[in-house]
Amino acid sequence: MRLAILVPLRNPGSGGFFKHFNEVISCWIRNKNFREIGVYTSNISLEKIKELGVKVNHVPYSFFSSDYSNLNQILKRNKYDVAFCVTARPLKSIYLPLVTLVQNIEPIQKPIYKMPILWRMRRLYLRREHKIACRKSNRIIAVSNYVKNEVCRNFKVKSQKVDVVYHGFNQADTRSLNKPDILKFNSSFLFSAGSIVPYRGYEDIIRAVSFLISKGREDLRIVFAGSKSKLAKQYIKFLRKLAKSNKLDDKIVCTGHLSHNEMP
């Protein structure tokens, strides 16, 4: 099989995305079912995966938004069998069978949290893109059963069209870990990695730890590792107020961004 991987991202993307993408490409290269794998992107941040032996082709972003004829010419010239889009973006006129990966649950589920107007507008835009992408795709890969159920329910997609493939994991090499000073304490802690944004539901973690402490786990802490979005200031203020009301001010550690080797 000849596989074309489409990466229609303008911005560099999250660290989690690139880590996962790198691991998946590594596995696919070793899979003998793939005769050829080509990556097509306008994002220069993907240059590093060339080290894995994958051909990275840089194309204008317009190829993913309007200029489909030029993208189709390239795909036909290389005789690909399937196109795989790594994020839910509407590619309306790809002539190949199209498989779309859906990871981001935020635009799909109905929000039960407050958000500023700019965040709401952003979410509505992404929701429209996800809906079109899911309906136009021949197959969809969801990263959990919850994501699959929300896609089918909110976008009226038949369940037979959606397959579930959970994120895998690699055994950590503890020899390469470099724990930052802020995490050098002996008590147990609940760890969460990812940008601090409303849809992640950090308030549930705070309430859960408060409950566990009330049942005798006084040594338990919470560690949030991730950047703080400018659009999420209102949410962060809410979390701080919630932590204070649950008497957890001294139990929460915010590390900011951590590299892969710094994560416990």
PDB file of C-alpha atoms in Angstrom:
ATOM      1  CA  MET A   1       0.000   0.000   0.000  1.00  0.00           C
ATOM      2  CA  ARG A   2       1.150   3.522  -0.803  1.00  0.00           C
ATOM      3  CA  LEU A   3       0.069   5.953   1.912  1.00  0.00           C
ATOM      4  CA  ALA A   4      -0.106   9.740   1.665  1.00  0.00           C
ATOM      5  CA  ILE A   5      -0.154  11.451   5.076  1.00  0.00           C
ATOM      6  CA  LEU A   6      -1.712  14.912   4.958  1.00  0.00           C
ATOM      7  CA  VAL A   7      -0.840  17.413   7.703  1.00  0.00           C
ATOM      8  CA  PRO A   8      -2.955  20.566   7.125  1.00  0.00           C
ATOM      9  CA  LEU A   9      -1.563  22.577  10.030  1.00  0.00           C
ATOM     10  CA  ARG A  10      -0.500  26.220   9.785  1.00  0.00           C
ATOM     11  CA  ASN A  11       0.912  26.450  13.305  1.00  0.00           C
ATOM     12  CA  PRO A  12       3.640  24.251  14.794  1.00  0.00           C
ATOM     13  CA  GLY A  13       1.113  22.194  16.764  1.00  0.00           C
ATOM     14  CA  SER A  14       1.348  20.819  20.278  1.00  0.00           C
ATOM     15  CA  GLY A  15       4.233  18.831  21.693  1.00  0.00           C
ATOM     16  CA  GLY A  16       1.858  15.945  22.310  1.00  0.00           C
ATOM     17  CA  PHE A  17       0.858  15.853  18.657  1.00  0.00           C
ATOM     18  CA  PHE A  18       4.437  15.712  17.390  1.00  0.00           C
ATOM     19  CA  LYS A  19       5.435  13.072  19.919  1.00  0.00           C
ATOM     20  CA  HIS A  20       2.500  10.857  18.934  1.00  0.00           C
ATOM     21  CA  PHE A  21       3.011  11.490  15.217  1.00  0.00           C
ATOM     22  CA  ASN A  22       6.673  10.569  15.469  1.00  0.00           C
ATOM     23  CA  GLU A  23       5.885   7.301  17.264  1.00  0.00           C
ATOM     24  CA  VAL A  24       3.182   6.321  14.756  1.00  0.00           C
ATOM     25  CA  ILE A  25       5.415   7.019  11.749  1.00  0.00           C
ATOM     26  CA  SER A  26       8.175   4.920  13.328  1.00  0.00           C
ATOM     27  CA  CYS A  27       5.792   1.952  13.613  1.00  0.00           C
ATOM     28  CA  TRP A  28       4.422   2.341  10.092  1.00  0.00           C
ATOM     29  CA  ILE A  29       7.890   2.426   8.544  1.00  0.00           C
ATOM     30  CA  ARG A  30       8.578  -1.014  10.030  1.00  0.00           C
ATOM     31  CA  ASN A  31       5.259  -2.358   8.741  1.00  0.00           C
ATOM     32  CA  LYS A  32       5.811  -4.270   5.500  1.00  0.00           C
ATOM     33  CA  ASN A  33       2.231  -3.582   4.353  1.00  0.00           C
ATOM     34  CA  PHE A  34       3.321  -0.051   3.441  1.00  0.00           C
ATOM     35  CA  ARG A  35       5.336   0.086   0.229  1.00  0.00           C
ATOM     36  CA  GLU A  36       5.703   3.838   0.452  1.00  0.00           C
ATOM     37  CA  ILE A  37       4.822   6.600   2.920  1.00  0.00           C
ATOM     38  CA  GLY A  38       4.861  10.265   1.933  1.00  0.00           C
ATOM     39  CA  VAL A  39       4.088  13.222   4.184  1.00  0.00           C
ATOM     40  CA  TYR A  40       2.574  16.388   2.712  1.00  0.00           C
ATOM     41  CA  THR A  41       2.552  19.518   4.833  1.00  0.00           C
ATOM     42  CA  SER A  42       3.080  23.272   4.868  1.00  0.00           C
ATOM     43  CA  ASN A  43       4.480  23.035   8.393  1.00  0.00           C
ATOM     44  CA  ILE A  44       8.275  23.250   8.607  1.00  0.00           C
ATOM     45  CA  SER A  45       8.160  21.830  12.156  1.00  0.00           C
ATOM     46  CA  LEU A  46       7.902  18.328  10.677  1.00  0.00           C
ATOM     47  CA  GLU A  47      11.419  18.430   9.259  1.00  0.00           C
ATOM     48  CA  LYS A  48      12.721  16.218  12.061  1.00  0.00           C
ATOM     49  CA  ILE A  49      10.789  13.152  10.927  1.00  0.00           C
ATOM     50  CA  LYS A  50      13.025  13.011   7.852  1.00  0.00           C
ATOM     51  CA  GLU A  51      15.490  11.353  10.208  1.00  0.00           C
ATOM     52  CA  LEU A  52      13.146   8.343  10.287  1.00  0.00           C
ATOM     53  CA  GLY A  53      13.513   7.874   6.552  1.00  0.00           C
ATOM     54  CA  VAL A  54      10.184   9.389   5.542  1.00  0.00           C
ATOM     55  CA  LYS A  55       9.877  11.689   2.561  1.00  0.00           C
ATOM     56  CA  VAL A  56       8.512  15.053   3.712  1.00  0.00           C
ATOM     57  CA  ASN A  57       7.008  17.174   0.929  1.00  0.00           C
ATOM     58  CA  HIS A  58       6.356  20.858   1.596  1.00  0.00           C
ATOM     59  CA  VAL A  59       3.321  22.289  -0.189  1.00  0.00           C
ATOM     60  CA  PRO A  60       1.457  25.604   0.144  1.00  0.00           C
ATOM     61  CA  TYR A  61      -1.312  25.639   2.751  1.00  0.00           C
ATOM     62  CA  SER A  62      -3.758  26.499  -0.040  1.00  0.00           C
ATOM     63  CA  PHE A  63      -3.433  22.872  -1.233  1.00  0.00           C
ATOM     64  CA  PHE A  64      -5.422  21.865   1.868  1.00  0.00           C
ATOM     65  CA  SER A  65      -8.002  24.644   1.761  1.00  0.00           C
ATOM     66  CA  SER A  66      -8.878  25.503  -1.832  1.00  0.00           C
ATOM     67  CA  ASP A  67      -6.280  24.433  -4.410  1.00  0.00           C
ATOM     68  CA  TYR A  68      -7.178  20.731  -4.383  1.00  0.00           C
ATOM     69  CA  SER A  69      -6.374  20.219  -8.075  1.00  0.00           C
ATOM     70  CA  ASN A  70      -2.631  20.668  -7.513  1.00  0.00           C
ATOM     71  CA  LEU A  71      -2.689  18.381  -4.466  1.00  0.00           C
ATOM     72  CA  ASN A  72      -4.559  15.720  -6.441  1.00  0.00           C
ATOM     73  CA  GLN A  73      -2.021  15.945  -9.272  1.00  0.00           C
ATOM     74  CA  ILE A  74       0.790  15.225  -6.822  1.00  0.00           C
ATOM     75  CA  LEU A  75      -1.083  12.311  -5.246  1.00  0.00           C
ATOM     76  CA  LYS A  76      -1.882  10.794  -8.653  1.00  0.00           C
ATOM     77  CA  ARG A  77       1.696  11.219  -9.859  1.00  0.00           C
ATOM     78  CA  ASN A  78       2.944   9.198  -6.888  1.00  0.00           C
ATOM     79  CA  LYS A  79       0.209   6.548  -7.279  1.00  0.00           C
ATOM     80  CA  TYR A  80      -0.969   6.579  -3.670  1.00  0.00           C
ATOM     81  CA  ASP A  81      -3.725   4.208  -2.589  1.00  0.00           C
ATOM     82  CA  VAL A  82      -5.033   5.982   0.527  1.00  0.00           C
ATOM     83  CA  ALA A  83      -4.815   9.452   2.070  1.00  0.00           C
ATOM     84  CA  PHE A  84      -4.630   9.811   5.848  1.00  0.00           C
ATOM     85  CA  CYS A  85      -5.378  13.207   7.397  1.00  0.00           C
ATOM     86  CA  VAL A  86      -3.865  13.603  10.869  1.00  0.00           C
ATOM     87  CA  THR A  87      -6.457  16.119  12.077  1.00  0.00           C
ATOM     88  CA  ALA A  88     -10.113  16.838  11.416  1.00  0.00           C
ATOM     89  CA  ARG A  89      -9.889  19.457   8.682  1.00  0.00           C
ATOM     90  CA  PRO A  90     -12.318  19.534   5.741  1.00  0.00           C
ATOM     91  CA  LEU A  91     -10.511  18.258   2.626  1.00  0.00           C
ATOM     92  CA  LYS A  92     -13.461  18.408   0.282  1.00  0.00           C
ATOM     93  CA  SER A  93     -12.101  17.256  -3.073  1.00  0.00           C
ATOM     94  CA  ILE A  94      -9.424  14.608  -2.487  1.00  0.00           C
ATOM     95  CA  TYR A  95      -9.835  11.906  -5.105  1.00  0.00           C
ATOM     96  CA  LEU A  96      -8.310   9.162  -2.908  1.00  0.00           C
ATOM     97  CA  PRO A  97     -10.142   7.241  -0.176  1.00  0.00           C
ATOM     98  CA  LEU A  98      -9.708   9.505   2.848  1.00  0.00           C
ATOM     99  CA  VAL A  99      -9.185   8.423   6.463  1.00  0.00           C
ATOM    100  CA  THR A 100      -9.380  11.169   9.112  1.00  0.00           C
ATOM    101  CA  LEU A 101      -8.016  11.031  12.653  1.00  0.00           C
ATOM    102  CA  VAL A 102     -10.203  12.697  15.306  1.00  0.00           C
ATOM    103  CA  GLN A 103      -8.437  13.475  18.584  1.00  0.00           C
ATOM    104  CA  ASN A 104      -9.725  16.824  19.834  1.00  0.00           C
ATOM    105  CA  ILE A 105     -12.970  16.355  21.756  1.00  0.00           C
ATOM    106  CA  GLU A 106     -13.430  20.069  22.536  1.00  0.00           C
ATOM    107  CA  PRO A 107     -15.304  21.131  19.365  1.00  0.00           C
ATOM    108  CA  ILE A 108     -17.465  17.991  19.383  1.00  0.00           C
ATOM    109  CA  GLN A 109     -18.980  17.746  22.844  1.00  0.00           C
ATOM    110  CA  LYS A 110     -21.383  20.338  24.207  1.00  0.00           C
ATOM    111  CA  PRO A 111     -19.579  22.590  26.696  1.00  0.00           C
ATOM    112  CA  ILE A 112     -20.716  22.692  30.299  1.00  0.00           C
ATOM    113  CA  TYR A 113     -18.221  25.372  31.284  1.00  0.00           C
ATOM    114  CA  LYS A 114     -18.030  29.137  30.871  1.00  0.00           C
ATOM    115  CA  MET A 115     -15.714  30.588  28.241  1.00  0.00           C
ATOM    116  CA  PRO A 116     -14.827  34.037  26.895  1.00  0.00           C
ATOM    117  CA  ILE A 117     -16.350  35.132  23.598  1.00  0.00           C
ATOM    118  CA  LEU A 118     -13.141  34.610  21.591  1.00  0.00           C
ATOM    119  CA  TRP A 119     -12.841  31.047  22.873  1.00  0.00           C
ATOM    120  CA  ARG A 120     -16.489  30.408  21.999  1.00  0.00           C
ATOM    121  CA  MET A 121     -15.996  31.721  18.443  1.00  0.00           C
ATOM    122  CA  ARG A 122     -12.881  29.581  18.043  1.00  0.00           C
ATOM    123  CA  ARG A 123     -14.762  26.504  19.242  1.00  0.00           C
ATOM    124  CA  LEU A 124     -17.676  27.094  16.841  1.00  0.00           C
ATOM    125  CA  TYR A 125     -15.253  27.415  13.921  1.00  0.00           C
ATOM    126  CA  LEU A 126     -13.471  24.177  14.848  1.00  0.00           C
ATOM    127  CA  ARG A 127     -16.799  22.398  15.340  1.00  0.00           C
ATOM    128  CA  ARG A 128     -17.860  23.287  11.798  1.00  0.00           C
ATOM    129  CA  GLU A 129     -14.528  22.028  10.427  1.00  0.00           C
ATOM    130  CA  HIS A 130     -14.774  18.766  12.383  1.00  0.00           C
ATOM    131  CA  LYS A 131     -18.330  18.172  11.194  1.00  0.00           C
ATOM    132  CA  ILE A 132     -17.463  18.662   7.505  1.00  0.00           C
ATOM    133  CA  ALA A 133     -14.293  16.570   7.831  1.00  0.00           C
ATOM    134  CA  CYS A 134     -16.116  13.653   9.455  1.00  0.00           C
ATOM    135  CA  ARG A 135     -18.897  13.656   6.881  1.00  0.00           C
ATOM    136  CA  LYS A 136     -16.533  13.903   3.901  1.00  0.00           C
ATOM    137  CA  SER A 137     -14.161  11.150   5.067  1.00  0.00           C
ATOM    138  CA  ASN A 138     -14.521   7.553   3.940  1.00  0.00           C
ATOM    139  CA  ARG A 139     -13.357   6.287   7.332  1.00  0.00           C
ATOM    140  CA  ILE A 140     -12.698   7.915  10.706  1.00  0.00           C
ATOM    141  CA  ILE A 141     -10.249   6.895  13.417  1.00  0.00           C
ATOM    142  CA  ALA A 142     -11.257   8.037  16.909  1.00  0.00           C
ATOM    143  CA  VAL A 143      -8.818   7.869  19.817  1.00  0.00           C
ATOM    144  CA  SER A 144     -11.409   6.516  22.277  1.00  0.00           C
ATOM    145  CA  ASN A 145     -14.916   5.078  22.415  1.00  0.00           C
ATOM    146  CA  TYR A 146     -16.077   8.329  23.999  1.00  0.00           C
ATOM    147  CA  VAL A 147     -14.796  10.347  21.026  1.00  0.00           C
ATOM    148  CA  LYS A 148     -16.444   7.880  18.634  1.00  0.00           C
ATOM    149  CA  ASN A 149     -19.803   8.116  20.400  1.00  0.00           C
ATOM    150  CA  GLU A 150     -19.696  11.929  20.448  1.00  0.00           C
ATOM    151  CA  VAL A 151     -18.798  12.079  16.723  1.00  0.00           C
ATOM    152  CA  CYS A 152     -21.649   9.756  15.818  1.00  0.00           C
ATOM    153  CA  ARG A 153     -24.178  11.483  18.055  1.00  0.00           C
ATOM    154  CA  ASN A 154     -23.353  15.120  17.277  1.00  0.00           C
ATOM    155  CA  PHE A 155     -22.451  14.834  13.591  1.00  0.00           C
ATOM    156  CA  LYS A 156     -24.953  12.106  12.616  1.00  0.00           C
ATOM    157  CA  VAL A 157     -22.199   9.755  11.448  1.00  0.00           C
ATOM    158  CA  LYS A 158     -22.883   6.018  11.242  1.00  0.00           C
ATOM    159  CA  SER A 159     -20.957   4.031  13.846  1.00  0.00           C
ATOM    160  CA  GLN A 160     -19.762   1.539  11.193  1.00  0.00           C
ATOM    161  CA  LYS A 161     -17.729   4.343   9.652  1.00  0.00           C
ATOM    162  CA  VAL A 162     -15.702   4.996  12.819  1.00  0.00           C
ATOM    163  CA  ASP A 163     -12.925   2.772  14.194  1.00  0.00           C
ATOM    164  CA  VAL A 164     -11.340   3.229  17.619  1.00  0.00           C
ATOM    165  CA  VAL A 165      -7.562   3.161  18.031  1.00  0.00           C
ATOM    166  CA  TYR A 166      -6.355   4.240  21.462  1.00  0.00           C
ATOM    167  CA  HIS A 167      -3.050   6.016  21.960  1.00  0.00           C
ATOM    168  CA  GLY A 168      -0.361   3.483  22.740  1.00  0.00           C
ATOM    169  CA  PHE A 169       2.608   3.983  25.025  1.00  0.00           C
ATOM    170  CA  ASN A 170       6.266   3.091  25.172  1.00  0.00           C
ATOM    171  CA  GLN A 171       8.004   1.810  28.255  1.00  0.00           C
ATOM    172  CA  ALA A 172       9.802   4.801  29.755  1.00  0.00           C
ATOM    173  CA  ASP A 173      13.572   4.722  29.981  1.00  0.00           C
ATOM    174  CA  THR A 174      14.098   6.041  33.505  1.00  0.00           C
ATOM    175  CA  ARG A 175      17.791   6.536  32.816  1.00  0.00           C
ATOM    176  CA  SER A 176      16.985   9.512  30.583  1.00  0.00           C
ATOM    177  CA  LEU A 177      14.594  11.222  33.008  1.00  0.00           C
ATOM    178  CA  ASN A 178      15.643  14.606  34.355  1.00  0.00           C
ATOM    179  CA  LYS A 179      13.118  15.493  37.041  1.00  0.00           C
ATOM    180  CA  PRO A 180      12.956  19.283  37.563  1.00  0.00           C
ATOM    181  CA  ASP A 181      13.510  20.716  41.049  1.00  0.00           C
ATOM    182  CA  ILE A 182       9.839  21.686  41.373  1.00  0.00           C
ATOM    183  CA  LEU A 183       8.902  17.967  41.379  1.00  0.00           C
ATOM    184  CA  LYS A 184      11.529  16.793  43.830  1.00  0.00           C
ATOM    185  CA  PHE A 185       9.264  15.927  46.748  1.00  0.00           C
ATOM    186  CA  ASN A 186       8.470  12.570  48.327  1.00  0.00           C
ATOM    187  CA  SER A 187       4.680  12.640  48.535  1.00  0.00           C
ATOM    188  CA  SER A 188       2.362  10.937  46.040  1.00  0.00           C
ATOM    189  CA  PHE A 189       0.780  13.112  43.371  1.00  0.00           C
ATOM    190  CA  LEU A 190      -1.757  13.018  40.572  1.00  0.00           C
ATOM    191  CA  PHE A 191      -0.105  14.167  37.343  1.00  0.00           C
ATOM    192  CA  SER A 192      -1.753  15.757  34.304  1.00  0.00           C
ATOM    193  CA  ALA A 193       0.111  16.917  31.193  1.00  0.00           C
ATOM    194  CA  GLY A 194      -1.402  19.313  28.664  1.00  0.00           C
ATOM    195  CA  SER A 195      -2.292  22.956  28.200  1.00  0.00           C
ATOM    196  CA  ILE A 196      -4.587  24.305  30.919  1.00  0.00           C
ATOM    197  CA  VAL A 197      -7.814  24.889  29.015  1.00  0.00           C
ATOM    198  CA  PRO A 198     -11.483  24.472  30.036  1.00  0.00           C
ATOM    199  CA  TYR A 199     -12.391  21.315  28.134  1.00  0.00           C
ATOM    200  CA  ARG A 200      -9.787  19.223  29.984  1.00  0.00           C
ATOM    201  CA  GLY A 201     -11.912  19.338  33.126  1.00  0.00           C
ATOM    202  CA  TYR A 202      -9.225  20.125  35.686  1.00  0.00           C
ATOM    203  CA  GLU A 203     -11.933  21.061  38.183  1.00  0.00           C
ATOM    204  CA  ASP A 204     -12.838  17.373  38.420  1.00  0.00           C
ATOM    205  CA  ILE A 205      -9.254  16.570  39.445  1.00  0.00           C
ATOM    206  CA  ILE A 206      -9.346  19.226  42.174  1.00  0.00           C
ATOM    207  CA  ARG A 207     -12.655  17.917  43.552  1.00  0.00           C
ATOM    208  CA  ALA A 208     -11.457  14.295  43.373  1.00  0.00           C
ATOM    209  CA  VAL A 209      -8.232  15.021  45.267  1.00  0.00           C
ATOM    210  CA  SER A 210     -10.167  17.021  47.845  1.00  0.00           C
ATOM    211  CA  PHE A 211     -12.369  13.959  48.400  1.00  0.00           C
ATOM    212  CA  LEU A 212      -9.378  11.609  48.671  1.00  0.00           C
ATOM    213  CA  ILE A 213      -7.679  13.887  51.206  1.00  0.00           C
ATOM    214  CA  SER A 214     -10.867  13.896  53.289  1.00  0.00           C
ATOM    215  CA  LYS A 215     -10.635  10.087  53.336  1.00  0.00           C
ATOM    216  CA  GLY A 216      -7.129  10.088  54.752  1.00  0.00           C
ATOM    217  CA  ARG A 217      -4.771  10.747  51.833  1.00  0.00           C
ATOM    218  CA  GLU A 218      -3.256  13.912  53.307  1.00  0.00           C
ATOM    219  CA  ASP A 219       0.024  13.318  51.441  1.00  0.00           C
ATOM    220  CA  LEU A 220      -1.577  13.599  47.989  1.00  0.00           C
ATOM    221  CA  ARG A 221      -0.744  16.501  45.673  1.00  0.00           C
ATOM    222  CA  ILE A 222      -1.776  17.641  42.186  1.00  0.00           C
ATOM    223  CA  VAL A 223       0.764  18.426  39.478  1.00  0.00           C
ATOM    224  CA  PHE A 224      -0.386  20.318  36.371  1.00  0.00           C
ATOM    225  CA  ALA A 225       2.234  20.378  33.612  1.00  0.00           C
ATOM    226  CA  GLY A 226       1.351  22.549  30.643  1.00  0.00           C
ATOM    227  CA  SER A 227       1.228  26.063  29.286  1.00  0.00           C
ATOM    228  CA  LYS A 228      -1.536  28.511  30.148  1.00  0.00           C
ATOM    229  CA  SER A 229      -3.516  29.759  27.165  1.00  0.00           C
ATOM    230  CA  LYS A 230      -4.198  33.492  27.026  1.00  0.00           C
ATOM    231  CA  LEU A 231      -7.821  32.729  26.177  1.00  0.00           C
ATOM    232  CA  ALA A 232      -8.175  30.579  29.323  1.00  0.00           C
ATOM    233  CA  LYS A 233      -7.444  33.281  31.939  1.00  0.00           C
ATOM    234  CA  GLN A 234     -11.015  33.144  33.213  1.00  0.00           C
ATOM    235  CA  TYR A 235     -10.791  29.363  33.587  1.00  0.00           C
ATOM    236  CA  ILE A 236      -7.473  29.526  35.471  1.00  0.00           C
ATOM    237  CA  LYS A 237      -8.968  32.111  37.833  1.00  0.00           C
ATOM    238  CA  PHE A 238     -11.881  29.729  38.442  1.00  0.00           C
ATOM    239  CA  LEU A 239      -9.496  26.837  39.234  1.00  0.00           C
ATOM    240  CA  ARG A 240      -7.566  28.920  41.745  1.00  0.00           C
ATOM    241  CA  LYS A 241     -10.795  29.927  43.489  1.00  0.00           C
ATOM    242  CA  LEU A 242     -11.970  26.301  43.538  1.00  0.00           C
ATOM    243  CA  ALA A 243      -8.651  25.113  44.983  1.00  0.00           C
ATOM    244  CA  LYS A 244      -8.807  27.756  47.710  1.00  0.00           C
ATOM    245  CA  SER A 245     -12.379  26.832  48.673  1.00  0.00           C
ATOM    246  CA  ASN A 246     -11.285  23.185  48.985  1.00  0.00           C
ATOM    247  CA  LYS A 247      -8.206  24.167  51.033  1.00  0.00           C
ATOM    248  CA  LEU A 248      -5.818  22.848  48.387  1.00  0.00           C
ATOM    249  CA  ASP A 249      -3.733  25.993  47.851  1.00  0.00           C
ATOM    250  CA  ASP A 250      -0.559  24.256  49.042  1.00  0.00           C
ATOM    251  CA  LYS A 251      -1.396  20.950  47.327  1.00  0.00           C
ATOM    252  CA  ILE A 252      -1.278  22.129  43.703  1.00  0.00           C
ATOM    253  CA  VAL A 253       1.972  22.433  41.747  1.00  0.00           C
ATOM    254  CA  CYS A 254       1.948  24.137  38.322  1.00  0.00           C
ATOM    255  CA  THR A 255       5.182  23.393  36.503  1.00  0.00           C
ATOM    256  CA  GLY A 256       4.567  25.154  33.208  1.00  0.00           C
ATOM    257  CA  HIS A 257       5.834  23.405  30.092  1.00  0.00           C
ATOM    258  CA  LEU A 258       7.912  20.253  30.655  1.00  0.00           C
ATOM    259  CA  SER A 259       9.990  18.441  28.079  1.00  0.00           C
ATOM    260  CA  HIS A 260       9.475  14.710  27.507  1.00  0.00           C
ATOM    261  CA  ASN A 261      12.529  13.842  29.624  1.00  0.00           C
ATOM    262  CA  GLU A 262      11.314  15.987  32.528  1.00  0.00           C
ATOM    263  CA  MET A 263       7.973  14.253  32.921  1.00  0.00           C
ATOM    264  CA  PRO A 264       7.679  11.729  35.760  1.00  0.00           C
TER     265      PRO A 264
END
